[in-house]
């Protein structure tokens, strides 16, 4: 089912979005959010690629948009907007979809809790994504020292590449 969903989303916003966006899957209690969030170079000059669904129904909600903006604060340039396709699942009694004739606007029974959940979910997954790709100088030094120790104790044949890095015939030991 996840592959089917990503194929449908790719047809909506493009495969490049799926490949580059932060994949979200966060749940607590009776609330779950899943989908994709595009920040960085996926941020847009307009809000044209912002899709939010509640229990499968497309919605618009100022509080949830606020939570998204807060979570993305500092992640996108001023005047840019995150792109997203997000699916929020709640108990049916937790939201009233009959607020507006088009049923795009909703009223949450515990609006602050939903806002805080949304913010926590997005912030957590943005942080995880950044930690996955960021390495501090001290972490790099630790990696280099552990690789050096492996190289010294290794019985595998070694060779130097053009830049002078030691490489094993079985692949890059520095990776």
Short mmCIF file of N, CA and C in Angstrom, two decimals:
data_model
loop_
_atom_site.label_atom_id
_atom_site.label_comp_id
_atom_site.label_asym_id
_atom_site.label_seq_id
_atom_site.Cartn_x
_atom_site.Cartn_y
_atom_site.Cartn_z
N UNK A 1 0.83 -1.20 0.00
CA UNK A 1 0.00 0.00 0.00
C UNK A 1 0.86 1.25 0.00
N UNK A 2 2.01 1.23 0.66
CA UNK A 2 2.89 2.40 0.70
C UNK A 2 3.43 2.71 -0.68
N UNK A 3 3.75 1.66 -1.46
CA UNK A 3 4.24 1.90 -2.82
C UNK A 3 3.15 2.52 -3.68
N UNK A 4 1.91 2.05 -3.52
CA UNK A 4 0.79 2.60 -4.26
C UNK A 4 0.60 4.07 -3.92
N UNK A 5 0.70 4.41 -2.63
CA UNK A 5 0.56 5.79 -2.19
C UNK A 5 1.67 6.65 -2.78
N UNK A 6 2.91 6.19 -2.72
CA UNK A 6 4.00 7.01 -3.26
C UNK A 6 3.87 7.17 -4.77
N UNK A 7 3.33 6.17 -5.47
CA UNK A 7 3.09 6.31 -6.91
C UNK A 7 2.02 7.36 -7.18
N UNK A 8 0.95 7.36 -6.39
CA UNK A 8 -0.10 8.37 -6.56
C UNK A 8 0.42 9.76 -6.26
N UNK A 9 1.22 9.88 -5.19
CA UNK A 9 1.78 11.18 -4.84
C UNK A 9 2.77 11.64 -5.92
N UNK A 10 3.56 10.72 -6.45
CA UNK A 10 4.50 11.06 -7.52
C UNK A 10 3.76 11.57 -8.75
N UNK A 11 2.60 11.02 -9.03
CA UNK A 11 1.83 11.52 -10.18
C UNK A 11 1.29 12.92 -9.92
N UNK A 12 1.15 13.28 -8.65
CA UNK A 12 0.64 14.59 -8.27
C UNK A 12 1.74 15.65 -8.24
N UNK A 13 2.87 15.31 -7.63
CA UNK A 13 3.93 16.31 -7.43
C UNK A 13 5.26 15.95 -8.09
N UNK A 14 5.37 14.76 -8.66
CA UNK A 14 6.59 14.35 -9.36
C UNK A 14 7.45 13.40 -8.54
N UNK A 15 8.13 12.51 -9.24
CA UNK A 15 8.99 11.51 -8.59
C UNK A 15 10.18 12.18 -7.89
N UNK A 16 10.69 13.27 -8.46
CA UNK A 16 11.82 13.98 -7.84
C UNK A 16 11.46 14.44 -6.43
N UNK A 17 10.22 14.87 -6.25
CA UNK A 17 9.77 15.29 -4.92
C UNK A 17 9.84 14.12 -3.95
N UNK A 18 9.32 12.97 -4.35
CA UNK A 18 9.33 11.79 -3.49
C UNK A 18 10.77 11.41 -3.13
N UNK A 19 11.66 11.49 -4.10
CA UNK A 19 13.05 11.10 -3.87
C UNK A 19 13.79 12.04 -2.93
N UNK A 20 13.47 13.34 -2.97
CA UNK A 20 14.21 14.33 -2.18
C UNK A 20 13.53 14.74 -0.88
N UNK A 21 12.23 14.57 -0.79
CA UNK A 21 11.49 15.06 0.37
C UNK A 21 11.76 14.19 1.60
N UNK A 22 11.48 14.76 2.76
CA UNK A 22 11.60 14.03 4.02
C UNK A 22 10.35 13.17 4.16
N UNK A 23 10.55 11.88 4.27
CA UNK A 23 9.42 10.96 4.46
C UNK A 23 9.02 10.99 5.94
N UNK A 24 7.74 11.15 6.17
CA UNK A 24 7.22 11.26 7.53
C UNK A 24 6.35 10.07 7.87
N UNK A 25 6.51 9.59 9.07
CA UNK A 25 5.62 8.55 9.60
C UNK A 25 5.73 8.64 11.12
N UNK A 26 4.75 9.23 11.74
CA UNK A 26 4.81 9.55 13.15
C UNK A 26 3.44 9.30 13.76
N UNK A 27 3.39 8.62 14.85
CA UNK A 27 2.11 8.33 15.48
C UNK A 27 2.24 8.41 17.00
N UNK A 28 1.17 8.82 17.61
CA UNK A 28 1.08 8.81 19.06
C UNK A 28 -0.40 8.73 19.43
N UNK A 29 -0.72 7.87 20.34
CA UNK A 29 -2.12 7.72 20.74
C UNK A 29 -3.00 7.43 19.55
N UNK A 30 -4.02 8.24 19.35
CA UNK A 30 -4.95 8.03 18.25
C UNK A 30 -4.68 8.94 17.06
N UNK A 31 -3.50 9.57 17.02
CA UNK A 31 -3.14 10.45 15.90
C UNK A 31 -1.95 9.89 15.15
N UNK A 32 -2.00 9.99 13.83
CA UNK A 32 -0.89 9.56 12.99
C UNK A 32 -0.74 10.55 11.83
N UNK A 33 0.51 10.83 11.48
CA UNK A 33 0.80 11.64 10.31
C UNK A 33 1.82 10.88 9.47
N UNK A 34 1.58 10.86 8.18
CA UNK A 34 2.54 10.27 7.26
C UNK A 34 2.50 11.09 5.99
N UNK A 35 3.54 10.98 5.20
CA UNK A 35 3.60 11.74 3.96
C UNK A 35 5.00 12.21 3.68
N UNK A 36 5.10 13.33 2.97
CA UNK A 36 6.39 13.87 2.55
C UNK A 36 6.38 15.37 2.75
N UNK A 37 7.55 15.88 3.18
CA UNK A 37 7.73 17.30 3.42
C UNK A 37 8.94 17.77 2.63
N UNK A 38 8.74 18.79 1.81
CA UNK A 38 9.83 19.32 0.99
C UNK A 38 10.31 20.65 1.52
N UNK A 39 11.55 20.67 2.00
CA UNK A 39 12.19 21.91 2.43
C UNK A 39 13.46 22.06 1.61
N UNK A 40 14.28 23.05 1.92
CA UNK A 40 15.51 23.24 1.16
C UNK A 40 15.18 23.60 -0.28
N UNK A 41 15.77 22.88 -1.22
CA UNK A 41 15.53 23.21 -2.63
C UNK A 41 14.15 22.77 -3.11
N UNK A 42 13.37 22.09 -2.27
CA UNK A 42 12.00 21.74 -2.63
C UNK A 42 11.00 22.80 -2.19
N UNK A 43 11.47 23.80 -1.44
CA UNK A 43 10.60 24.90 -1.03
C UNK A 43 10.24 25.70 -2.28
N UNK A 44 9.07 26.28 -2.28
CA UNK A 44 8.56 26.94 -3.48
C UNK A 44 8.24 28.40 -3.20
N UNK A 45 8.07 29.16 -4.28
CA UNK A 45 7.75 30.57 -4.14
C UNK A 45 6.25 30.78 -3.93
N UNK A 46 5.46 29.72 -4.06
CA UNK A 46 4.02 29.80 -3.80
C UNK A 46 3.59 28.55 -3.03
N UNK A 47 2.33 28.54 -2.66
CA UNK A 47 1.81 27.42 -1.87
C UNK A 47 1.11 26.39 -2.75
N UNK A 48 1.50 26.32 -4.02
CA UNK A 48 0.81 25.45 -4.97
C UNK A 48 1.06 23.97 -4.76
N UNK A 49 2.07 23.59 -4.02
CA UNK A 49 2.35 22.16 -3.79
C UNK A 49 2.20 21.82 -2.31
N UNK A 50 1.07 22.22 -1.76
CA UNK A 50 0.76 21.92 -0.37
C UNK A 50 -0.56 21.17 -0.31
N UNK A 51 -0.47 19.89 0.04
CA UNK A 51 -1.65 19.04 0.08
C UNK A 51 -1.75 18.41 1.46
N UNK A 52 -2.89 18.63 2.10
CA UNK A 52 -3.12 18.14 3.45
C UNK A 52 -4.44 17.37 3.47
N UNK A 53 -4.37 16.16 4.01
CA UNK A 53 -5.54 15.28 4.05
C UNK A 53 -5.82 14.87 5.49
N UNK A 54 -7.10 14.83 5.82
CA UNK A 54 -7.55 14.33 7.11
C UNK A 54 -8.42 13.11 6.85
N UNK A 55 -7.97 11.96 7.32
CA UNK A 55 -8.70 10.70 7.12
C UNK A 55 -9.09 10.52 5.65
N UNK A 56 -8.18 10.89 4.75
CA UNK A 56 -8.39 10.70 3.32
C UNK A 56 -9.09 11.84 2.61
N UNK A 57 -9.54 12.86 3.34
CA UNK A 57 -10.26 13.98 2.75
C UNK A 57 -9.34 15.21 2.72
N UNK A 58 -9.24 15.85 1.55
CA UNK A 58 -8.40 17.04 1.44
C UNK A 58 -9.00 18.16 2.29
N UNK A 59 -8.13 18.82 3.08
CA UNK A 59 -8.59 19.89 3.96
C UNK A 59 -7.64 21.08 3.87
N UNK A 60 -8.11 22.17 4.45
CA UNK A 60 -7.28 23.36 4.71
C UNK A 60 -7.51 23.74 6.17
N UNK A 61 -6.42 24.03 6.85
CA UNK A 61 -6.57 24.41 8.25
C UNK A 61 -5.45 25.37 8.63
N UNK A 62 -5.82 26.55 9.10
CA UNK A 62 -4.84 27.58 9.45
C UNK A 62 -3.94 27.14 10.58
N UNK A 63 -4.48 26.43 11.56
CA UNK A 63 -3.64 26.00 12.69
C UNK A 63 -2.60 24.99 12.25
N UNK A 64 -2.97 24.05 11.40
CA UNK A 64 -2.00 23.07 10.91
C UNK A 64 -0.97 23.73 10.01
N UNK A 65 -1.40 24.69 9.19
CA UNK A 65 -0.44 25.45 8.39
C UNK A 65 0.55 26.20 9.28
N UNK A 66 0.05 26.71 10.39
CA UNK A 66 0.93 27.40 11.34
C UNK A 66 1.95 26.42 11.93
N UNK A 67 1.50 25.23 12.29
CA UNK A 67 2.41 24.21 12.84
C UNK A 67 3.48 23.84 11.81
N UNK A 68 3.09 23.73 10.56
CA UNK A 68 4.05 23.40 9.50
C UNK A 68 5.07 24.53 9.34
N UNK A 69 4.59 25.77 9.31
CA UNK A 69 5.52 26.92 9.20
C UNK A 69 6.49 26.96 10.37
N UNK A 70 5.99 26.71 11.58
CA UNK A 70 6.86 26.71 12.76
C UNK A 70 7.92 25.61 12.67
N UNK A 71 7.52 24.43 12.27
CA UNK A 71 8.46 23.31 12.17
C UNK A 71 9.52 23.56 11.11
N UNK A 72 9.17 24.27 10.06
CA UNK A 72 10.10 24.53 8.95
C UNK A 72 10.89 25.81 9.13
N UNK A 73 10.63 26.53 10.21
CA UNK A 73 11.31 27.80 10.46
C UNK A 73 12.82 27.59 10.49
N UNK A 74 13.53 28.38 9.72
CA UNK A 74 14.97 28.27 9.65
C UNK A 74 15.44 27.23 8.65
N UNK A 75 14.53 26.49 8.06
CA UNK A 75 14.88 25.45 7.09
C UNK A 75 14.68 25.91 5.65
N UNK A 76 13.91 26.98 5.48
CA UNK A 76 13.66 27.49 4.13
C UNK A 76 13.87 28.99 4.12
N UNK A 77 14.21 29.52 2.96
CA UNK A 77 14.47 30.95 2.82
C UNK A 77 13.19 31.75 3.00
N UNK A 78 13.37 32.99 3.42
CA UNK A 78 12.21 33.87 3.60
C UNK A 78 11.53 34.07 2.25
N UNK A 79 10.21 34.08 2.28
CA UNK A 79 9.45 34.24 1.05
C UNK A 79 9.22 32.93 0.29
N UNK A 80 9.73 31.83 0.85
CA UNK A 80 9.54 30.51 0.25
C UNK A 80 8.58 29.71 1.14
N UNK A 81 7.98 28.69 0.56
CA UNK A 81 7.00 27.89 1.28
C UNK A 81 7.36 26.41 1.16
N UNK A 82 7.18 25.66 2.24
CA UNK A 82 7.46 24.22 2.13
C UNK A 82 6.45 23.58 1.20
N UNK A 83 6.87 22.55 0.52
CA UNK A 83 5.94 21.74 -0.26
C UNK A 83 5.66 20.49 0.56
N UNK A 84 4.45 19.99 0.48
CA UNK A 84 4.14 18.80 1.27
C UNK A 84 2.91 18.09 0.75
N UNK A 85 2.90 16.81 1.04
CA UNK A 85 1.72 15.97 0.89
C UNK A 85 1.66 15.20 2.20
N UNK A 86 0.70 15.57 3.05
CA UNK A 86 0.61 15.02 4.40
C UNK A 86 -0.76 14.41 4.66
N UNK A 87 -0.73 13.27 5.29
CA UNK A 87 -1.94 12.54 5.63
C UNK A 87 -2.05 12.45 7.15
N UNK A 88 -3.07 13.08 7.69
CA UNK A 88 -3.33 13.04 9.12
C UNK A 88 -4.49 12.08 9.37
N UNK A 89 -4.29 11.17 10.29
CA UNK A 89 -5.35 10.23 10.66
C UNK A 89 -5.73 10.47 12.11
N UNK A 90 -7.03 10.65 12.34
CA UNK A 90 -7.58 10.86 13.67
C UNK A 90 -8.85 10.04 13.82
N UNK A 91 -9.30 9.89 15.05
CA UNK A 91 -10.62 9.30 15.27
C UNK A 91 -11.65 10.20 14.58
N UNK A 92 -12.69 9.59 14.04
CA UNK A 92 -13.70 10.36 13.31
C UNK A 92 -14.37 11.42 14.17
N UNK A 93 -14.49 11.16 15.46
CA UNK A 93 -15.16 12.11 16.35
C UNK A 93 -14.25 13.27 16.77
N UNK A 94 -12.98 13.23 16.39
CA UNK A 94 -12.04 14.26 16.81
C UNK A 94 -12.10 15.51 15.94
N UNK A 95 -12.80 15.43 14.80
CA UNK A 95 -12.88 16.58 13.91
C UNK A 95 -14.27 16.67 13.29
N UNK A 96 -14.71 17.90 13.09
CA UNK A 96 -15.98 18.15 12.42
C UNK A 96 -15.68 18.68 11.03
N UNK A 97 -16.05 17.92 10.01
CA UNK A 97 -15.78 18.34 8.62
C UNK A 97 -16.96 19.10 8.02
N UNK A 98 -18.02 19.28 8.76
CA UNK A 98 -19.21 19.97 8.24
C UNK A 98 -19.22 21.45 8.58
N UNK A 99 -18.06 22.05 8.73
CA UNK A 99 -17.96 23.46 9.09
C UNK A 99 -18.25 24.34 7.88
N UNK A 100 -17.84 23.90 6.70
CA UNK A 100 -17.94 24.70 5.49
C UNK A 100 -18.61 23.85 4.42
N UNK A 101 -19.41 24.46 3.53
CA UNK A 101 -20.10 23.67 2.51
C UNK A 101 -19.18 22.82 1.62
N UNK A 102 -17.96 23.27 1.34
CA UNK A 102 -17.05 22.48 0.50
C UNK A 102 -16.36 21.38 1.28
N UNK A 103 -16.51 21.41 2.59
CA UNK A 103 -15.93 20.41 3.51
C UNK A 103 -14.40 20.40 3.47
N UNK A 104 -13.79 21.52 3.03
CA UNK A 104 -12.33 21.63 3.05
C UNK A 104 -11.84 22.15 4.39
N UNK A 105 -12.69 22.89 5.08
CA UNK A 105 -12.32 23.41 6.39
C UNK A 105 -12.86 22.48 7.46
N UNK A 106 -12.06 22.33 8.51
CA UNK A 106 -12.46 21.43 9.59
C UNK A 106 -12.34 22.15 10.92
N UNK A 107 -13.01 21.61 11.91
CA UNK A 107 -12.88 22.11 13.27
C UNK A 107 -12.49 20.92 14.13
N UNK A 108 -11.34 21.03 14.78
CA UNK A 108 -10.86 19.94 15.62
C UNK A 108 -11.41 20.10 17.03
N UNK A 109 -11.80 19.00 17.62
CA UNK A 109 -12.33 19.02 18.98
C UNK A 109 -11.25 19.50 19.95
N UNK A 110 -10.00 19.06 19.77
CA UNK A 110 -8.88 19.49 20.61
C UNK A 110 -7.82 20.09 19.69
N UNK A 111 -8.11 21.28 19.19
CA UNK A 111 -7.29 21.91 18.16
C UNK A 111 -5.84 22.11 18.61
N UNK A 112 -5.63 22.51 19.84
CA UNK A 112 -4.26 22.75 20.33
C UNK A 112 -3.46 21.45 20.36
N UNK A 113 -4.09 20.36 20.77
CA UNK A 113 -3.40 19.06 20.80
C UNK A 113 -3.00 18.62 19.40
N UNK A 114 -3.88 18.82 18.44
CA UNK A 114 -3.58 18.44 17.06
C UNK A 114 -2.45 19.31 16.51
N UNK A 115 -2.50 20.61 16.80
CA UNK A 115 -1.43 21.53 16.38
C UNK A 115 -0.09 21.08 16.96
N UNK A 116 -0.07 20.82 18.26
CA UNK A 116 1.18 20.43 18.92
C UNK A 116 1.70 19.09 18.40
N UNK A 117 0.81 18.15 18.15
CA UNK A 117 1.20 16.87 17.58
C UNK A 117 1.82 17.06 16.20
N UNK A 118 1.18 17.87 15.40
CA UNK A 118 1.67 18.14 14.04
C UNK A 118 3.06 18.76 14.10
N UNK A 119 3.22 19.77 14.94
CA UNK A 119 4.52 20.44 15.09
C UNK A 119 5.59 19.45 15.58
N UNK A 120 5.27 18.66 16.59
CA UNK A 120 6.24 17.69 17.14
C UNK A 120 6.63 16.67 16.08
N UNK A 121 5.67 16.17 15.33
CA UNK A 121 5.95 15.15 14.31
C UNK A 121 6.88 15.70 13.24
N UNK A 122 6.55 16.87 12.72
CA UNK A 122 7.36 17.46 11.65
C UNK A 122 8.74 17.84 12.17
N UNK A 123 8.81 18.46 13.33
CA UNK A 123 10.10 18.86 13.89
C UNK A 123 11.00 17.65 14.12
N UNK A 124 10.42 16.59 14.65
CA UNK A 124 11.18 15.38 14.94
C UNK A 124 11.76 14.78 13.65
N UNK A 125 10.95 14.68 12.62
CA UNK A 125 11.43 14.07 11.38
C UNK A 125 12.39 14.98 10.63
N UNK A 126 12.21 16.30 10.73
CA UNK A 126 13.18 17.22 10.13
C UNK A 126 14.53 17.06 10.83
N UNK A 127 14.51 16.98 12.16
CA UNK A 127 15.74 16.81 12.93
C UNK A 127 16.43 15.49 12.60
N UNK A 128 15.65 14.41 12.51
CA UNK A 128 16.22 13.11 12.14
C UNK A 128 16.88 13.18 10.77
N UNK A 129 16.21 13.84 9.83
CA UNK A 129 16.75 13.96 8.47
C UNK A 129 18.05 14.76 8.48
N UNK A 130 18.11 15.83 9.26
CA UNK A 130 19.33 16.64 9.32
C UNK A 130 20.45 15.87 9.99
N UNK A 131 20.16 15.13 11.04
CA UNK A 131 21.19 14.35 11.73
C UNK A 131 21.74 13.25 10.84
N UNK A 132 20.92 12.75 9.95
CA UNK A 132 21.34 11.70 9.04
C UNK A 132 22.43 12.20 8.09
N UNK A 133 22.33 13.48 7.71
CA UNK A 133 23.25 14.01 6.70
C UNK A 133 24.29 14.97 7.25
N UNK A 134 24.23 15.31 8.52
CA UNK A 134 25.21 16.24 9.06
C UNK A 134 26.22 15.50 9.92
N UNK A 135 27.45 15.90 9.78
CA UNK A 135 28.53 15.32 10.58
C UNK A 135 29.40 16.47 11.06
N UNK A 136 29.68 16.52 12.36
CA UNK A 136 30.52 17.58 12.90
C UNK A 136 31.99 17.24 12.67
N UNK A 137 32.86 18.23 12.83
CA UNK A 137 34.30 18.03 12.67
C UNK A 137 34.82 16.97 13.63
N UNK A 138 34.34 16.99 14.88
CA UNK A 138 34.82 16.00 15.85
C UNK A 138 34.38 14.59 15.45
N UNK A 139 33.17 14.46 14.90
CA UNK A 139 32.72 13.15 14.43
C UNK A 139 33.57 12.67 13.26
N UNK A 140 33.96 13.60 12.37
CA UNK A 140 34.83 13.24 11.25
C UNK A 140 36.19 12.77 11.76
N UNK A 141 36.75 13.47 12.75
CA UNK A 141 38.05 13.06 13.32
C UNK A 141 37.95 11.67 13.94
N UNK A 142 36.86 11.41 14.67
CA UNK A 142 36.66 10.09 15.27
C UNK A 142 36.60 9.01 14.20
N UNK A 143 35.90 9.29 13.10
CA UNK A 143 35.82 8.33 12.01
C UNK A 143 37.19 8.07 11.42
N UNK A 144 37.96 9.15 11.20
CA UNK A 144 39.29 9.00 10.62
C UNK A 144 40.19 8.17 11.53
N UNK A 145 40.11 8.41 12.85
CA UNK A 145 40.94 7.65 13.78
C UNK A 145 40.55 6.17 13.78
N UNK A 146 39.25 5.89 13.75
CA UNK A 146 38.83 4.48 13.75
C UNK A 146 39.21 3.80 12.44
N UNK A 147 39.15 4.53 11.32
CA UNK A 147 39.56 3.96 10.04
C UNK A 147 41.06 3.72 10.03
N UNK A 148 41.83 4.64 10.61
CA UNK A 148 43.28 4.47 10.68
C UNK A 148 43.63 3.23 11.49
N UNK A 149 42.92 3.01 12.60
CA UNK A 149 43.18 1.84 13.43
C UNK A 149 42.86 0.57 12.64
N UNK A 150 41.79 0.58 11.88
CA UNK A 150 41.44 -0.58 11.06
C UNK A 150 42.51 -0.81 10.00
N UNK A 151 43.00 0.27 9.37
CA UNK A 151 44.02 0.14 8.34
C UNK A 151 45.31 -0.46 8.90
N UNK A 152 45.69 -0.04 10.10
CA UNK A 152 46.94 -0.52 10.70
C UNK A 152 46.83 -2.01 11.06
N UNK A 153 45.64 -2.44 11.50
CA UNK A 153 45.46 -3.82 11.91
C UNK A 153 45.01 -4.73 10.77
N UNK A 154 44.77 -4.17 9.61
CA UNK A 154 44.20 -4.94 8.52
C UNK A 154 45.25 -5.77 7.80
N UNK A 155 44.86 -6.96 7.38
CA UNK A 155 45.73 -7.83 6.61
C UNK A 155 45.36 -7.80 5.13
N UNK A 156 44.39 -6.95 4.78
CA UNK A 156 43.98 -6.85 3.39
C UNK A 156 45.01 -6.03 2.61
N UNK A 157 45.24 -6.35 1.33
CA UNK A 157 46.15 -5.55 0.52
C UNK A 157 45.62 -4.12 0.41
N UNK A 158 46.52 -3.15 0.49
CA UNK A 158 46.12 -1.75 0.41
C UNK A 158 46.83 -1.08 -0.74
N UNK A 159 46.22 -0.04 -1.24
CA UNK A 159 46.84 0.76 -2.29
C UNK A 159 46.45 2.22 -2.05
N UNK A 160 47.18 3.13 -2.64
CA UNK A 160 46.88 4.56 -2.51
C UNK A 160 46.17 5.03 -3.77
N UNK A 161 45.15 5.89 -3.58
CA UNK A 161 44.54 6.47 -4.77
C UNK A 161 45.26 7.77 -5.11
N UNK A 162 44.81 8.48 -6.10
CA UNK A 162 45.50 9.68 -6.59
C UNK A 162 45.68 10.72 -5.49
N UNK A 163 44.70 10.87 -4.61
CA UNK A 163 44.82 11.89 -3.57
C UNK A 163 45.64 11.41 -2.38
N UNK A 164 46.15 10.19 -2.43
CA UNK A 164 47.01 9.68 -1.35
C UNK A 164 46.25 8.94 -0.28
N UNK A 165 44.91 8.83 -0.42
CA UNK A 165 44.15 8.10 0.59
C UNK A 165 44.43 6.61 0.45
N UNK A 166 44.49 5.96 1.57
CA UNK A 166 44.71 4.52 1.56
C UNK A 166 43.39 3.84 1.25
N UNK A 167 43.42 2.93 0.30
CA UNK A 167 42.22 2.19 -0.08
C UNK A 167 42.54 0.71 -0.08
N UNK A 168 41.56 -0.06 0.27
CA UNK A 168 41.69 -1.51 0.20
C UNK A 168 41.30 -1.95 -1.20
N UNK A 169 41.81 -3.07 -1.63
CA UNK A 169 41.36 -3.61 -2.91
C UNK A 169 39.92 -4.06 -2.83
N UNK A 170 39.34 -4.05 -1.63
CA UNK A 170 37.97 -4.48 -1.45
C UNK A 170 37.02 -3.28 -1.28
N UNK A 171 37.47 -2.09 -1.56
CA UNK A 171 36.62 -0.90 -1.46
C UNK A 171 37.25 0.14 -0.58
N UNK A 172 36.60 1.26 -0.49
CA UNK A 172 37.09 2.39 0.28
C UNK A 172 36.89 2.13 1.77
N UNK A 173 37.97 2.10 2.51
CA UNK A 173 37.89 1.90 3.96
C UNK A 173 37.44 3.16 4.68
N UNK A 174 37.55 4.31 4.00
CA UNK A 174 37.18 5.58 4.62
C UNK A 174 35.69 5.86 4.50
N UNK A 175 34.96 5.01 3.82
CA UNK A 175 33.53 5.26 3.63
C UNK A 175 32.74 4.92 4.87
#
